[in-house]
Coordinates of C-alpha atoms in Angstrom, one line a residue:
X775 CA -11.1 16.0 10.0
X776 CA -9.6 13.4 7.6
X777 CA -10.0 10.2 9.3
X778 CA -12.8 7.5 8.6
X779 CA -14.2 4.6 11.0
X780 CA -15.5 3.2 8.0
X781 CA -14.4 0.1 6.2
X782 CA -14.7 0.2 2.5
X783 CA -17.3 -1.9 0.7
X784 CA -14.0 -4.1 -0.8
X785 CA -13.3 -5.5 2.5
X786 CA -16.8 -6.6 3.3
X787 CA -16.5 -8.3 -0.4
X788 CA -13.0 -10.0 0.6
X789 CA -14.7 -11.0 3.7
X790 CA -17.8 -12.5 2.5
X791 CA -15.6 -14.4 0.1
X792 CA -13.4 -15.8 2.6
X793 CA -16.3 -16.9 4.9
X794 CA -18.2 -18.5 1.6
X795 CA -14.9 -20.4 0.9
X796 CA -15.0 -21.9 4.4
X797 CA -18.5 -22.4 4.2
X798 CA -17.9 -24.7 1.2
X799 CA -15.2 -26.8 2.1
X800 CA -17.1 -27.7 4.9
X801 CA -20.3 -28.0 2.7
X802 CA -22.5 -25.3 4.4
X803 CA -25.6 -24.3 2.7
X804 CA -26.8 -21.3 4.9
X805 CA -24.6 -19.4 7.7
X806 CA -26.8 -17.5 10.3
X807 CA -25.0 -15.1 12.7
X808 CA -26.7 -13.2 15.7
X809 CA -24.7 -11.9 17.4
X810 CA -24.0 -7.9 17.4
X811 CA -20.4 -8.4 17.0
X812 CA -20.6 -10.6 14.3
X813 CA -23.0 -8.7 12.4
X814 CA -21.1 -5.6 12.6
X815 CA -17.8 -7.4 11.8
X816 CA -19.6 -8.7 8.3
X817 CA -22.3 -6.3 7.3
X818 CA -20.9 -3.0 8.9
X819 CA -24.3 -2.8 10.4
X820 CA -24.1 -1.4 13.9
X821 CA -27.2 -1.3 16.4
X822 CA -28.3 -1.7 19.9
X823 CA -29.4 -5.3 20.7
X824 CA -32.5 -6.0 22.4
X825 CA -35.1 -8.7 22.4
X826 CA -35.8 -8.4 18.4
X827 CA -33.8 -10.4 16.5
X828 CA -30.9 -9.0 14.0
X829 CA -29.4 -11.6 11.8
X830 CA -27.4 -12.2 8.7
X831 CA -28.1 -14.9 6.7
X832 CA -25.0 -15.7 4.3
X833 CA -25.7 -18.1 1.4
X834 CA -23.1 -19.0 -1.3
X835 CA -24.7 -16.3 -3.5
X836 CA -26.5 -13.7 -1.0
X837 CA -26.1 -11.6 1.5
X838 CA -29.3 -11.2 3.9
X839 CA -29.4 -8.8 6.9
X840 CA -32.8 -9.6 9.4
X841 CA -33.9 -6.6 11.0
X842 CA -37.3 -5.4 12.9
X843 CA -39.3 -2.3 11.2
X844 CA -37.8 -0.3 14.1
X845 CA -34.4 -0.3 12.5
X846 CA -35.5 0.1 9.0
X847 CA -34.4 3.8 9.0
X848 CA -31.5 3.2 11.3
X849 CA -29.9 0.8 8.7
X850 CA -31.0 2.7 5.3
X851 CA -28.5 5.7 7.1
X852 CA -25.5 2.5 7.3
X853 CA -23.5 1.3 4.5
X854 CA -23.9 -2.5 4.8
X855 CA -22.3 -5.2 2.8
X856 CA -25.9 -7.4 2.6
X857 CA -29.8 -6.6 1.5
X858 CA -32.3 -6.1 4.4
X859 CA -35.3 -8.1 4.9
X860 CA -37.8 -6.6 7.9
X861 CA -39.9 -8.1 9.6
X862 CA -42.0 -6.1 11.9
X863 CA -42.2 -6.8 15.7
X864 CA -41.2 -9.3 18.1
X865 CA -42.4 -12.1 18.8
X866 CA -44.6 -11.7 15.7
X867 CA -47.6 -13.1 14.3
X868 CA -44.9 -14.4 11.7
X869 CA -41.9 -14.7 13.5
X870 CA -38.3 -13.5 12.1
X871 CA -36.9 -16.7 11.1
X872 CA -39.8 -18.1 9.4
X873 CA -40.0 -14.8 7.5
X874 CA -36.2 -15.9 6.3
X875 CA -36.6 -18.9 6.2
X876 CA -39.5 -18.8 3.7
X877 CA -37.3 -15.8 2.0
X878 CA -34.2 -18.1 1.1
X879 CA -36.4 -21.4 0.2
X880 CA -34.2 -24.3 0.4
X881 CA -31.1 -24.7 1.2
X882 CA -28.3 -27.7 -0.2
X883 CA -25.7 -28.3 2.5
X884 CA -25.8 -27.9 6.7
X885 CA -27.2 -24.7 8.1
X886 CA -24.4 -23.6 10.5
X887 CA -24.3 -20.7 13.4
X888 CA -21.8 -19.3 15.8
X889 CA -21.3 -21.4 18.9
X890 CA -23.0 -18.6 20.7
X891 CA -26.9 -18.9 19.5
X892 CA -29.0 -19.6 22.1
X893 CA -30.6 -23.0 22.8
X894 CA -33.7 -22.2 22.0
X895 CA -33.5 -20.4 18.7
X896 CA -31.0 -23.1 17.4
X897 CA -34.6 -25.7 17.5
X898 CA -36.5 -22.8 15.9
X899 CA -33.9 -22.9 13.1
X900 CA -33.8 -26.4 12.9
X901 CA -37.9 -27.1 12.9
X902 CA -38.1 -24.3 9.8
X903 CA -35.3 -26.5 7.7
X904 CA -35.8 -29.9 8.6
X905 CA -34.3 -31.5 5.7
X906 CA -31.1 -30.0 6.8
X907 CA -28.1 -30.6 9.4
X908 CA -27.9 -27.6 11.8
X909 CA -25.0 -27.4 13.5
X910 CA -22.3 -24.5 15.3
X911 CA -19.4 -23.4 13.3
X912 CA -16.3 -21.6 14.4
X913 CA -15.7 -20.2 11.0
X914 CA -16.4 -16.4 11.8
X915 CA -14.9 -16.9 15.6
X916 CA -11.6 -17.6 13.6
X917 CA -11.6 -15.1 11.3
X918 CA -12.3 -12.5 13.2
X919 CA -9.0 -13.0 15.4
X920 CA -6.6 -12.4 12.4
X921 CA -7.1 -9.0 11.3
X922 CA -6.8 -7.3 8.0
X923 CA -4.6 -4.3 7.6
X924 CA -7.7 -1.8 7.0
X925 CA -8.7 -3.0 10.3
X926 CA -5.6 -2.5 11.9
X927 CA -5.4 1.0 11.2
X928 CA -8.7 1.4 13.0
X929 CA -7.3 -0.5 16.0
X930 CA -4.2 2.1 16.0
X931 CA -6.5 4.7 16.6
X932 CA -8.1 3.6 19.0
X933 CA -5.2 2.8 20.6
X934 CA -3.8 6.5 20.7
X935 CA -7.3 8.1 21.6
X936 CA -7.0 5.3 24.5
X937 CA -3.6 6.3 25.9
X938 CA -5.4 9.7 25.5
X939 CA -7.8 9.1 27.5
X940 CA -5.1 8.0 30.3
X941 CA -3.6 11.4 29.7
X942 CA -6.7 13.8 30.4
X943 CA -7.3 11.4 33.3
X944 CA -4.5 12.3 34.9
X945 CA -4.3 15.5 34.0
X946 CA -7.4 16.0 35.8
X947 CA -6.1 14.3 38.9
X948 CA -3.0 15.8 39.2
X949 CA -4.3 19.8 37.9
X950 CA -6.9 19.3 41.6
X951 CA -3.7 18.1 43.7
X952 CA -1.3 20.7 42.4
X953 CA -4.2 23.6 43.1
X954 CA -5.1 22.0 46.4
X955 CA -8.9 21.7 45.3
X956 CA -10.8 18.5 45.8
X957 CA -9.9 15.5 44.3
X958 CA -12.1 13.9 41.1
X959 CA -14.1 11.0 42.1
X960 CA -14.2 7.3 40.3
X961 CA -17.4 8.5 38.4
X962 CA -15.9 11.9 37.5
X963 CA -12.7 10.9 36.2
X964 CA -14.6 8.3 33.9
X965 CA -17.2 11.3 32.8
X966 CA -14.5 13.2 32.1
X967 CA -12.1 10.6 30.2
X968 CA -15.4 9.7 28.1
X969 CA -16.0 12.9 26.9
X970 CA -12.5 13.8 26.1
X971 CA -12.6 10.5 23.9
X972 CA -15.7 11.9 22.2
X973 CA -14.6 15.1 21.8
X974 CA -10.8 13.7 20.0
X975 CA -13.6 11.4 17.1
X976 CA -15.6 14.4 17.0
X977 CA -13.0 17.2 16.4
X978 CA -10.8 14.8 14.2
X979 CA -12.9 11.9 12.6
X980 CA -15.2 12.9 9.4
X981 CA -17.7 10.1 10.7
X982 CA -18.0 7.7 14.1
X983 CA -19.7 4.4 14.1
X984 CA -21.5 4.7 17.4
X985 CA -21.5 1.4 19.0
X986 CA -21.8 0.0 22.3
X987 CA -18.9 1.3 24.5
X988 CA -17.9 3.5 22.4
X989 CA -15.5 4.7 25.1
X990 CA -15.5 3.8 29.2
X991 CA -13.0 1.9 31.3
X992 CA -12.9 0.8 35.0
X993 CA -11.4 3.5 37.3
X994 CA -10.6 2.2 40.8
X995 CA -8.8 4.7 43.3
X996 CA -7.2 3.0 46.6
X997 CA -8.2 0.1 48.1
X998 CA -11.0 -0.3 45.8
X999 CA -8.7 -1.1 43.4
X1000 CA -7.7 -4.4 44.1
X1001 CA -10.9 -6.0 42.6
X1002 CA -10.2 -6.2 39.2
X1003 CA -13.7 -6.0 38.2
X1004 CA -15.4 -3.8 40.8
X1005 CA -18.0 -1.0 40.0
X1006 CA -17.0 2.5 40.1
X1007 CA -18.2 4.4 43.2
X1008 CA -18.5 7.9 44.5
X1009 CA -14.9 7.7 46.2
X1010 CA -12.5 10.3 45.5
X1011 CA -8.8 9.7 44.7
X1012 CA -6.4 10.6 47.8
X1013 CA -3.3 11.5 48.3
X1014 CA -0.8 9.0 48.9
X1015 CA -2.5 6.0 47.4
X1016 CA -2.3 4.4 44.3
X1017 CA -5.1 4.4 41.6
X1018 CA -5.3 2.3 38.1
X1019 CA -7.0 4.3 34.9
X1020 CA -8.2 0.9 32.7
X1021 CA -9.3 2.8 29.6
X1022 CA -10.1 2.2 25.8
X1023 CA -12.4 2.8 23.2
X1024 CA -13.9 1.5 19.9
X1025 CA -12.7 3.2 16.4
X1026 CA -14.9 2.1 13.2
X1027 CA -16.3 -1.0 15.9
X1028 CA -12.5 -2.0 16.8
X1029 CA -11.1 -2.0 20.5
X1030 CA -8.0 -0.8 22.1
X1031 CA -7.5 -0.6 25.3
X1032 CA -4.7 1.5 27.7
X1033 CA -4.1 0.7 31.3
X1034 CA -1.7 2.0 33.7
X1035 CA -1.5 2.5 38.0
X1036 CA -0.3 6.0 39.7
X1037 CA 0.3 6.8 42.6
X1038 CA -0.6 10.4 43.8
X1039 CA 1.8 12.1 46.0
X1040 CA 5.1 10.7 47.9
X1041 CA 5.0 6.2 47.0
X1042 CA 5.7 3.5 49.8
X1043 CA 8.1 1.0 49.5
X1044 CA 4.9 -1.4 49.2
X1045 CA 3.6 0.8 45.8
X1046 CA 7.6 0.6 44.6
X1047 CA 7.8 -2.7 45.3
X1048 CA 4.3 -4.3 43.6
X1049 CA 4.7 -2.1 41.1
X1050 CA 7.9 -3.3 39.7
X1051 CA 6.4 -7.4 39.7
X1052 CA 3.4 -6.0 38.4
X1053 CA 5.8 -4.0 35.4
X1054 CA 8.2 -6.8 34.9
X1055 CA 5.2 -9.6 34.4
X1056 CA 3.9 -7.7 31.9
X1057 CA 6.8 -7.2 30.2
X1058 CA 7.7 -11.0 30.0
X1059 CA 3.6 -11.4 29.5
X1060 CA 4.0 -9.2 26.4
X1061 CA 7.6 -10.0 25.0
X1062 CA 5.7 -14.0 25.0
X1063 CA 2.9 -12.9 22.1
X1064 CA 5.3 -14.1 19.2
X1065 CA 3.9 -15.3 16.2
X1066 CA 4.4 -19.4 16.4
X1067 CA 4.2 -20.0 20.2
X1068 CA 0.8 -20.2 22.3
X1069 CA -1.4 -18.1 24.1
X1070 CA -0.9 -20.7 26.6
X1071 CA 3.0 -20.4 26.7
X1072 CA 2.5 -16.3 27.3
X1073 CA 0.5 -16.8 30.0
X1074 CA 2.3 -19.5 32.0
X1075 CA 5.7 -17.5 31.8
X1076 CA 4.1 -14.5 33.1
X1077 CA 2.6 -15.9 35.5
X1078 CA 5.2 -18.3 37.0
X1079 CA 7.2 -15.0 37.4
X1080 CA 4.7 -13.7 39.6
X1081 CA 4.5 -16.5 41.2
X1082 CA 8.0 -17.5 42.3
X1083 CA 8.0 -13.9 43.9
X1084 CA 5.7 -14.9 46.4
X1085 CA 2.8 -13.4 45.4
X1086 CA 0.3 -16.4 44.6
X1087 CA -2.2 -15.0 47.1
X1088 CA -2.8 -11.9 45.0
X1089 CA -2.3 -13.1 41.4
X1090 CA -6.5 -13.3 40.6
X1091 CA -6.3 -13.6 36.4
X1092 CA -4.9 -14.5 33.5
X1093 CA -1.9 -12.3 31.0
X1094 CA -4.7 -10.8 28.4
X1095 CA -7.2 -12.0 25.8
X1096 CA -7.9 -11.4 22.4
X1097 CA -9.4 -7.6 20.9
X1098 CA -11.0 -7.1 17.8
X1099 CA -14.9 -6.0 17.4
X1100 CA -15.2 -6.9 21.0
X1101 CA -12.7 -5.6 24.0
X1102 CA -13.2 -9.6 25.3
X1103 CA -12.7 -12.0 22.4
X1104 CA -10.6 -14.7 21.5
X1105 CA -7.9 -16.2 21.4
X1106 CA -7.4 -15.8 25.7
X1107 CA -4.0 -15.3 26.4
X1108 CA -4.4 -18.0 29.7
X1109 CA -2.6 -21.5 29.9
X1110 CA -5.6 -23.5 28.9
X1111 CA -5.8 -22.1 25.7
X1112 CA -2.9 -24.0 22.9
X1113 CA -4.8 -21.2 20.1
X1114 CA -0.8 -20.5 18.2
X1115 CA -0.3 -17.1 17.9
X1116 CA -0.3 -15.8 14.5
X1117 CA 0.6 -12.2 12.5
X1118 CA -2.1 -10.1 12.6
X1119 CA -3.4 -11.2 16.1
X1120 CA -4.3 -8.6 18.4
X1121 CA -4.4 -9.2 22.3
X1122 CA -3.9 -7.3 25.7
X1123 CA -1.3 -8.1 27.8
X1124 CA -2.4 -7.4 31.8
X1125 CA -0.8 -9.6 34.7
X1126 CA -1.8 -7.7 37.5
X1127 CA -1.4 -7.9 41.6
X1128 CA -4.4 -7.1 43.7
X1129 CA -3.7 -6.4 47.2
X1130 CA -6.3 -6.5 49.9
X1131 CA -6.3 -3.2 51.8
X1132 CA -3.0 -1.4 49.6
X1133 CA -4.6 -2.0 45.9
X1134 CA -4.3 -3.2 42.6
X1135 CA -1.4 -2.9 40.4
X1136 CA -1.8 -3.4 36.7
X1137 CA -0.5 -2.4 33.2
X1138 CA -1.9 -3.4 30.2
X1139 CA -1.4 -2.6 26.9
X1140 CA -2.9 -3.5 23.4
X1141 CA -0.6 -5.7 21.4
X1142 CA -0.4 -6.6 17.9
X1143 CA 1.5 -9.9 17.0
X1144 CA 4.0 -9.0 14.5
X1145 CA 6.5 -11.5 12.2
X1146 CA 9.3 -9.7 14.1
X1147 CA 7.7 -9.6 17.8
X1148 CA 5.2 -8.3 20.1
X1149 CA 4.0 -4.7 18.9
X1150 CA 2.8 -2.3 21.7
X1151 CA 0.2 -0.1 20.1
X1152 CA -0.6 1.8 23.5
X1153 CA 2.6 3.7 24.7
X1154 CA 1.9 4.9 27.5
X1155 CA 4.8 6.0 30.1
X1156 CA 5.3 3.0 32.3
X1157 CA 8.7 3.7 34.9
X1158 CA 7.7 4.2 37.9
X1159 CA 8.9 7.8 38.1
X1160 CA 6.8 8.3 35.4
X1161 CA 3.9 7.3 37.2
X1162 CA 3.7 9.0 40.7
X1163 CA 2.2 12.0 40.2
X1164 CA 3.8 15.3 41.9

């Protein structure tokens, strides 16, 4: 076991300096983030979120990381790049943020937070410092799309435990067909493509930063899988259909995902056929992620290839989105968003076809943006040979 999920304290020093040099050309006092993925992206800190409130609070000199009593232990076993202050339940006879609040005194500059605070905690923030602007702030939002090498290695991993995870999958489909036994259901293949992700950090990684979705995926078999987004079921995989194996993980709190669609026993000219618009859309879809050009220009040639062969009725989504701490972030990879692609950028690249009563049909890999072109960290076999199973 060599490999480490864990970021070294240097790069949570380089970050917080970045973020404090944004911070003060834009004169911001006080920068308040609460969202998970946020803190883990600055602090290292990973935990489950609930109700209780978890917070950093980055001045131009400190480093403050709000937690409940609860997670006292839980963080002391973390290395984190900021001091903890606890409070100690929710909703509190003092609440969290006045406890801060009265912690960091006051502040010279706007108090700024990610566009996603709620409503509601934004006033509470803004009646405990009200000699200050409070205001949103994309700074983190923007950092967080361009990543630094250490956390491209971490994104490689998880890249090749995710086109492992497509591997055991279908070894597990094809092993039952070849022996004539039953067929693995949606929920048993994703049990067993879990596990075999666990047992690949476990076996080979010295430590694993357990966070949410540490590894799952969508698993759709048949006609079930021509909703993108539908809810794994009890249905096993048959013979002569075609089944998609949507999988990825989370290595030291960074996403990959793998994706590719089989088809189990002898194809139809309707799997041959879908399946080479679906492949050759996401190959124009992911030769478009070049550093200078837009999300938006990826998207729309992709997309206009699928639909100038006909098949408008079952395009349903956009080419991809941005990956980092989250599977979902930004920049999206859709023509509404003019976000220039830039080196170090990491996206999916996914047009798909979803067709009512046949299936879905649906590649995707996890690209980085490169100075020299579009980098395919997933390399999962993709012909069409190489995907009926036999």
């Amino acid at each position: 076991m060599s490999f480490s999920q864990r970021l070294a304290p240097e790069f949570y020093a380089r970050l917080h300096r970045d973020i404090r040099a944004r911070m003060e050309a834009r004169g911001i006092g006080l920068l308040l983030l609460d969202a998970a993925d946020d803190v883990l992206y600055t602090t290292g800190f990973s935990f489950r979120p609930n109700e209780r409130p978890v917070a950093l609070a980055l001045t131009r000199t400190d480093a403050i990381l709000l937690i409940p009593e609860l997670e006292r232990e839980h963080a002391e076993r973390q290395t984190m790049a900021a001091e903890t202050l606890v409070y100690f339940e929710f909703p509190g006879v003092e609440r969290a943020f006045s406890l801060l609040a009265r912690s960091i005194g006051d502040i010279r500059g706007d108090i700024a937070h990610s566009y996603g605070l709620s409503v509601g905690r934004a006033a509470e923030i803004a009646g405990l410092f009200p000699n200050n602007r409070v205001l949103p702030t994309d700074i983190v939002t923007k950092l967080r799309q361009v990543k630094f090498p250490e956390e491209i290695v971490l994104h490689r991993e998880a890249a090749r435990i995710s086109d492992a995870m497509v591997r055991s999958g279908v070894d597990l489909v094809t092993e039952a067909f070849r022996a004539g036994k039953p067929l693995p259901s949606e929920i048993t293949l994703e049990a067993h493509v879990v596990r075999h992700a666990l047992d690949i950090m476990d076996n080979e990684h010295e430590d694993i930063m357990n966070v949410p979705t540490l590894a799952g995926g969508l698993i759709y078999g048949g006609p079930n899988s021509a909703y993108p987004h539908g809810l794994i079921s009890s249905r096993r995989i048959r013979p002569g259909e075609s089944f998609i194996l949507s999988l990825g993980c989370r290595v030291g709190g960074r996403s990959a995902e793998s994706e590719r669609t089989f088809v189990l026993g002898e194809p139809s000219k309707e799997h041959e056929r879908y399946y080479a618009i679906a492949q050759e859309a996401q190959r124009i879809g992911t030769a478009g992620l070049i550093a200078g050009r837009t999300c938006a220009s990826a998207d729309i040639t992709a997309l206009t290839y699928i639909r100038e062969q006909g098949m408008t009725p079952y395009l349903k989504h956009r080419v991809g989105h941005g990956m980092g701490v989250a599977f979902h972030e930004p920049p999206w990879v859709e023509a509404g968003d003019q976000t220039i692609l830039e080196q170090g950028m990491i996206c999916s690249s996914e047009p798909a076809l979803y067709v009512p009563e046949v299936g879905g049909f649906r590649l995707a890999d996890t690209v980085l943006v490169t100075e020299s072109g579009p980098e395919p960290m997933t390399t999962y076999p993709r012909r069409f040979d190489e995907v009926v199973l036999s």
